[in-house]
Amino acid sequence: MRDSDPTLHLVKQMMQARQREAAVEAMRARHSRSGLLSNFLRRLADRLDPTGQDRRELP
């Protein structure tokens, strides 16, 4: 099935490309040292401030 609107087709292609890039970035973040540290710090911050209210008020 083809899209009759070339713009819609282009947008769908761009969205699919972005999804693939996001998947690659997520895989790298899960397995790199900086990604592991980042995830650890995010989980720690979520435990200390579950709502994130205090973190939003930082300058």
PDB file of N, CA and C in Angstrom:
ATOM      1  N   MET A   1       0.847  -1.176   0.000  1.00  0.00           N
ATOM      2  CA  MET A   1       0.000   0.000   0.000  1.00  0.00           C
ATOM      3  C   MET A   1       0.893   1.239   0.000  1.00  0.00           C
ATOM      4  N   ARG A   2       0.633   2.126  -0.904  1.00  0.00           N
ATOM      5  CA  ARG A   2       1.451   3.326  -1.033  1.00  0.00           C
ATOM      6  C   ARG A   2       0.696   4.540  -0.546  1.00  0.00           C
ATOM      7  N   ASP A   3       1.433   5.481   0.018  1.00  0.00           N
ATOM      8  CA  ASP A   3       0.834   6.746   0.436  1.00  0.00           C
ATOM      9  C   ASP A   3       0.674   7.636  -0.785  1.00  0.00           C
ATOM     10  N   SER A   4      -0.467   8.269  -0.887  1.00  0.00           N
ATOM     11  CA  SER A   4      -0.689   9.159  -2.019  1.00  0.00           C
ATOM     12  C   SER A   4       0.038  10.485  -1.825  1.00  0.00           C
ATOM     13  N   ASP A   5       0.304  10.830  -0.595  1.00  0.00           N
ATOM     14  CA  ASP A   5       0.973  12.094  -0.301  1.00  0.00           C
ATOM     15  C   ASP A   5       2.464  11.842  -0.077  1.00  0.00           C
ATOM     16  N   PRO A   6       3.328  12.382  -0.936  1.00  0.00           N
ATOM     17  CA  PRO A   6       4.770  12.146  -0.780  1.00  0.00           C
ATOM     18  C   PRO A   6       5.322  12.720   0.534  1.00  0.00           C
ATOM     19  N   THR A   7       4.727  13.793   1.026  1.00  0.00           N
ATOM     20  CA  THR A   7       5.190  14.384   2.281  1.00  0.00           C
ATOM     21  C   THR A   7       4.942  13.428   3.440  1.00  0.00           C
ATOM     22  N   LEU A   8       3.774  12.809   3.463  1.00  0.00           N
ATOM     23  CA  LEU A   8       3.453  11.850   4.507  1.00  0.00           C
ATOM     24  C   LEU A   8       4.421  10.671   4.469  1.00  0.00           C
ATOM     25  N   HIS A   9       4.736  10.216   3.288  1.00  0.00           N
ATOM     26  CA  HIS A   9       5.678   9.114   3.125  1.00  0.00           C
ATOM     27  C   HIS A   9       7.059   9.502   3.662  1.00  0.00           C
ATOM     28  N   LEU A  10       7.498  10.710   3.352  1.00  0.00           N
ATOM     29  CA  LEU A  10       8.794  11.198   3.828  1.00  0.00           C
ATOM     30  C   LEU A  10       8.817  11.296   5.353  1.00  0.00           C
ATOM     31  N   VAL A  11       7.738  11.801   5.927  1.00  0.00           N
ATOM     32  CA  VAL A  11       7.659  11.931   7.386  1.00  0.00           C
ATOM     33  C   VAL A  11       7.717  10.555   8.040  1.00  0.00           C
ATOM     34  N   LYS A  12       7.012   9.577   7.472  1.00  0.00           N
ATOM     35  CA  LYS A  12       7.047   8.216   8.017  1.00  0.00           C
ATOM     36  C   LYS A  12       8.452   7.636   7.946  1.00  0.00           C
ATOM     37  N   GLN A  13       9.151   7.878   6.843  1.00  0.00           N
ATOM     38  CA  GLN A  13      10.520   7.396   6.718  1.00  0.00           C
ATOM     39  C   GLN A  13      11.420   8.036   7.766  1.00  0.00           C
ATOM     40  N   MET A  14      11.251   9.335   7.980  1.00  0.00           N
ATOM     41  CA  MET A  14      12.065  10.042   8.965  1.00  0.00           C
ATOM     42  C   MET A  14      11.783   9.520  10.374  1.00  0.00           C
ATOM     43  N   MET A  15      10.523   9.230  10.680  1.00  0.00           N
ATOM     44  CA  MET A  15      10.162   8.701  11.989  1.00  0.00           C
ATOM     45  C   MET A  15      10.780   7.316  12.201  1.00  0.00           C
ATOM     46  N   GLN A  16      10.756   6.486  11.181  1.00  0.00           N
ATOM     47  CA  GLN A  16      11.350   5.159  11.289  1.00  0.00           C
ATOM     48  C   GLN A  16      12.861   5.248  11.484  1.00  0.00           C
ATOM     49  N   ALA A  17      13.498   6.168  10.778  1.00  0.00           N
ATOM     50  CA  ALA A  17      14.938   6.350  10.929  1.00  0.00           C
ATOM     51  C   ALA A  17      15.268   6.806  12.351  1.00  0.00           C
ATOM     52  N   ARG A  18      14.466   7.725  12.889  1.00  0.00           N
ATOM     53  CA  ARG A  18      14.693   8.220  14.249  1.00  0.00           C
ATOM     54  C   ARG A  18      14.497   7.100  15.271  1.00  0.00           C
ATOM     55  N   GLN A  19      13.516   6.227  15.042  1.00  0.00           N
ATOM     56  CA  GLN A  19      13.293   5.106  15.945  1.00  0.00           C
ATOM     57  C   GLN A  19      14.484   4.162  15.938  1.00  0.00           C
ATOM     58  N   ARG A  20      15.051   3.926  14.764  1.00  0.00           N
ATOM     59  CA  ARG A  20      16.235   3.060  14.690  1.00  0.00           C
ATOM     60  C   ARG A  20      17.415   3.695  15.416  1.00  0.00           C
ATOM     61  N   GLU A  21      17.599   5.010  15.229  1.00  0.00           N
ATOM     62  CA  GLU A  21      18.682   5.709  15.918  1.00  0.00           C
ATOM     63  C   GLU A  21      18.495   5.651  17.433  1.00  0.00           C
ATOM     64  N   ALA A  22      17.255   5.837  17.884  1.00  0.00           N
ATOM     65  CA  ALA A  22      16.970   5.800  19.317  1.00  0.00           C
ATOM     66  C   ALA A  22      17.258   4.416  19.896  1.00  0.00           C
ATOM     67  N   ALA A  23      16.956   3.386  19.136  1.00  0.00           N
ATOM     68  CA  ALA A  23      17.231   2.027  19.603  1.00  0.00           C
ATOM     69  C   ALA A  23      18.728   1.793  19.746  1.00  0.00           C
ATOM     70  N   VAL A  24      19.507   2.301  18.799  1.00  0.00           N
ATOM     71  CA  VAL A  24      20.962   2.160  18.873  1.00  0.00           C
ATOM     72  C   VAL A  24      21.506   2.942  20.070  1.00  0.00           C
ATOM     73  N   GLU A  25      21.003   4.164  20.262  1.00  0.00           N
ATOM     74  CA  GLU A  25      21.447   4.977  21.397  1.00  0.00           C
ATOM     75  C   GLU A  25      21.107   4.300  22.720  1.00  0.00           C
ATOM     76  N   ALA A  26      19.935   3.710  22.804  1.00  0.00           N
ATOM     77  CA  ALA A  26      19.527   3.032  24.034  1.00  0.00           C
ATOM     78  C   ALA A  26      20.439   1.846  24.315  1.00  0.00           C
ATOM     79  N   MET A  27      20.794   1.109  23.281  1.00  0.00           N
ATOM     80  CA  MET A  27      21.679  -0.047  23.456  1.00  0.00           C
ATOM     81  C   MET A  27      23.054   0.415  23.939  1.00  0.00           C
ATOM     82  N   ARG A  28      23.562   1.487  23.356  1.00  0.00           N
ATOM     83  CA  ARG A  28      24.873   1.997  23.781  1.00  0.00           C
ATOM     84  C   ARG A  28      24.825   2.497  25.218  1.00  0.00           C
ATOM     85  N   ALA A  29      23.733   3.167  25.586  1.00  0.00           N
ATOM     86  CA  ALA A  29      23.615   3.707  26.944  1.00  0.00           C
ATOM     87  C   ALA A  29      23.553   2.592  27.973  1.00  0.00           C
ATOM     88  N   ARG A  30      22.932   1.477  27.613  1.00  0.00           N
ATOM     89  CA  ARG A  30      22.825   0.372  28.560  1.00  0.00           C
ATOM     90  C   ARG A  30      24.153  -0.336  28.761  1.00  0.00           C
ATOM     91  N   HIS A  31      25.056  -0.264  27.789  1.00  0.00           N
ATOM     92  CA  HIS A  31      26.264  -1.076  27.854  1.00  0.00           C
ATOM     93  C   HIS A  31      27.565  -0.288  28.000  1.00  0.00           C
ATOM     94  N   SER A  32      27.512   1.029  27.861  1.00  0.00           N
ATOM     95  CA  SER A  32      28.745   1.796  28.019  1.00  0.00           C
ATOM     96  C   SER A  32      28.936   2.176  29.487  1.00  0.00           C
ATOM     97  N   ARG A  33      30.152   2.482  29.864  1.00  0.00           N
ATOM     98  CA  ARG A  33      30.416   2.872  31.256  1.00  0.00           C
ATOM     99  C   ARG A  33      29.679   4.150  31.606  1.00  0.00           C
ATOM    100  N   SER A  34      29.730   5.137  30.718  1.00  0.00           N
ATOM    101  CA  SER A  34      29.037   6.390  31.017  1.00  0.00           C
ATOM    102  C   SER A  34      27.526   6.179  31.051  1.00  0.00           C
ATOM    103  N   GLY A  35      27.020   5.287  30.196  1.00  0.00           N
ATOM    104  CA  GLY A  35      25.591   4.989  30.206  1.00  0.00           C
ATOM    105  C   GLY A  35      25.174   4.294  31.486  1.00  0.00           C
ATOM    106  N   LEU A  36      26.011   3.351  31.941  1.00  0.00           N
ATOM    107  CA  LEU A  36      25.714   2.664  33.196  1.00  0.00           C
ATOM    108  C   LEU A  36      25.720   3.642  34.364  1.00  0.00           C
ATOM    109  N   LEU A  37      26.701   4.538  34.380  1.00  0.00           N
ATOM    110  CA  LEU A  37      26.777   5.544  35.443  1.00  0.00           C
ATOM    111  C   LEU A  37      25.572   6.476  35.388  1.00  0.00           C
ATOM    112  N   SER A  38      25.209   6.904  34.202  1.00  0.00           N
ATOM    113  CA  SER A  38      24.064   7.788  34.029  1.00  0.00           C
ATOM    114  C   SER A  38      22.780   7.133  34.525  1.00  0.00           C
ATOM    115  N   ASN A  39      22.584   5.886  34.169  1.00  0.00           N
ATOM    116  CA  ASN A  39      21.384   5.171  34.615  1.00  0.00           C
ATOM    117  C   ASN A  39      21.377   4.999  36.135  1.00  0.00           C
ATOM    118  N   PHE A  40      22.547   4.693  36.706  1.00  0.00           N
ATOM    119  CA  PHE A  40      22.654   4.548  38.160  1.00  0.00           C
ATOM    120  C   PHE A  40      22.293   5.864  38.853  1.00  0.00           C
ATOM    121  N   LEU A  41      22.851   6.970  38.367  1.00  0.00           N
ATOM    122  CA  LEU A  41      22.582   8.264  38.986  1.00  0.00           C
ATOM    123  C   LEU A  41      21.117   8.663  38.833  1.00  0.00           C
ATOM    124  N   ARG A  42      20.518   8.345  37.694  1.00  0.00           N
ATOM    125  CA  ARG A  42      19.108   8.653  37.483  1.00  0.00           C
ATOM    126  C   ARG A  42      18.233   7.862  38.466  1.00  0.00           C
ATOM    127  N   ARG A  43      18.544   6.568  38.634  1.00  0.00           N
ATOM    128  CA  ARG A  43      17.765   5.752  39.577  1.00  0.00           C
ATOM    129  C   ARG A  43      17.953   6.245  41.008  1.00  0.00           C
ATOM    130  N   LEU A  44      19.179   6.630  41.367  1.00  0.00           N
ATOM    131  CA  LEU A  44      19.451   7.156  42.695  1.00  0.00           C
ATOM    132  C   LEU A  44      18.664   8.448  42.929  1.00  0.00           C
ATOM    133  N   ALA A  45      18.691   9.336  41.972  1.00  0.00           N
ATOM    134  CA  ALA A  45      17.953  10.593  42.091  1.00  0.00           C
ATOM    135  C   ALA A  45      16.452  10.329  42.190  1.00  0.00           C
ATOM    136  N   ASP A  46      15.947   9.342  41.464  1.00  0.00           N
ATOM    137  CA  ASP A  46      14.522   9.015  41.536  1.00  0.00           C
ATOM    138  C   ASP A  46      14.146   8.459  42.907  1.00  0.00           C
ATOM    139  N   ARG A  47      15.068   7.741  43.550  1.00  0.00           N
ATOM    140  CA  ARG A  47      14.791   7.233  44.894  1.00  0.00           C
ATOM    141  C   ARG A  47      14.780   8.370  45.917  1.00  0.00           C
ATOM    142  N   LEU A  48      15.691   9.321  45.753  1.00  0.00           N
ATOM    143  CA  LEU A  48      15.781  10.423  46.711  1.00  0.00           C
ATOM    144  C   LEU A  48      14.658  11.437  46.516  1.00  0.00           C
ATOM    145  N   ASP A  49      14.258  11.646  45.277  1.00  0.00           N
ATOM    146  CA  ASP A  49      13.230  12.636  44.958  1.00  0.00           C
ATOM    147  C   ASP A  49      12.314  12.045  43.878  1.00  0.00           C
ATOM    148  N   PRO A  50      11.367  11.181  44.277  1.00  0.00           N
ATOM    149  CA  PRO A  50      10.556  10.465  43.294  1.00  0.00           C
ATOM    150  C   PRO A  50       9.736  11.375  42.375  1.00  0.00           C
ATOM    151  N   THR A  51       9.305  12.521  42.868  1.00  0.00           N
ATOM    152  CA  THR A  51       8.487  13.405  42.022  1.00  0.00           C
ATOM    153  C   THR A  51       9.341  14.247  41.092  1.00  0.00           C
ATOM    154  N   GLY A  52      10.620  14.446  41.435  1.00  0.00           N
ATOM    155  CA  GLY A  52      11.499  15.267  40.622  1.00  0.00           C
ATOM    156  C   GLY A  52      11.312  16.755  40.853  1.00  0.00           C
ATOM    157  N   GLN A  53      10.468  17.121  41.802  1.00  0.00           N
ATOM    158  CA  GLN A  53      10.169  18.533  42.061  1.00  0.00           C
ATOM    159  C   GLN A  53      11.424  19.318  42.456  1.00  0.00           C
ATOM    160  N   ASP A  54      12.226  18.772  43.373  1.00  0.00           N
ATOM    161  CA  ASP A  54      13.415  19.485  43.823  1.00  0.00           C
ATOM    162  C   ASP A  54      14.453  19.611  42.700  1.00  0.00           C
ATOM    163  N   ARG A  55      14.534  18.625  41.833  1.00  0.00           N
ATOM    164  CA  ARG A  55      15.513  18.689  40.735  1.00  0.00           C
ATOM    165  C   ARG A  55      15.112  19.744  39.705  1.00  0.00           C
ATOM    166  N   ARG A  56      13.836  19.962  39.505  1.00  0.00           N
ATOM    167  CA  ARG A  56      13.396  20.970  38.535  1.00  0.00           C
ATOM    168  C   ARG A  56      13.700  22.381  39.007  1.00  0.00           C
ATOM    169  N   GLU A  57      13.817  22.558  40.309  1.00  0.00           N
ATOM    170  CA  GLU A  57      14.042  23.905  40.855  1.00  0.00           C
ATOM    171  C   GLU A  57      15.519  24.294  40.867  1.00  0.00           C
ATOM    172  N   LEU A  58      16.407  23.382  40.487  1.00  0.00           N
ATOM    173  CA  LEU A  58      17.838  23.713  40.468  1.00  0.00           C
ATOM    174  C   LEU A  58      18.112  24.691  39.343  1.00  0.00           C
ATOM    175  N   PRO A  59      19.077  25.586  39.544  1.00  0.00           N
ATOM    176  CA  PRO A  59      19.391  26.572  38.493  1.00  0.00           C
ATOM    177  C   PRO A  59      20.042  25.971  37.290  1.00  0.00           C
TER     178      PRO A  59
END
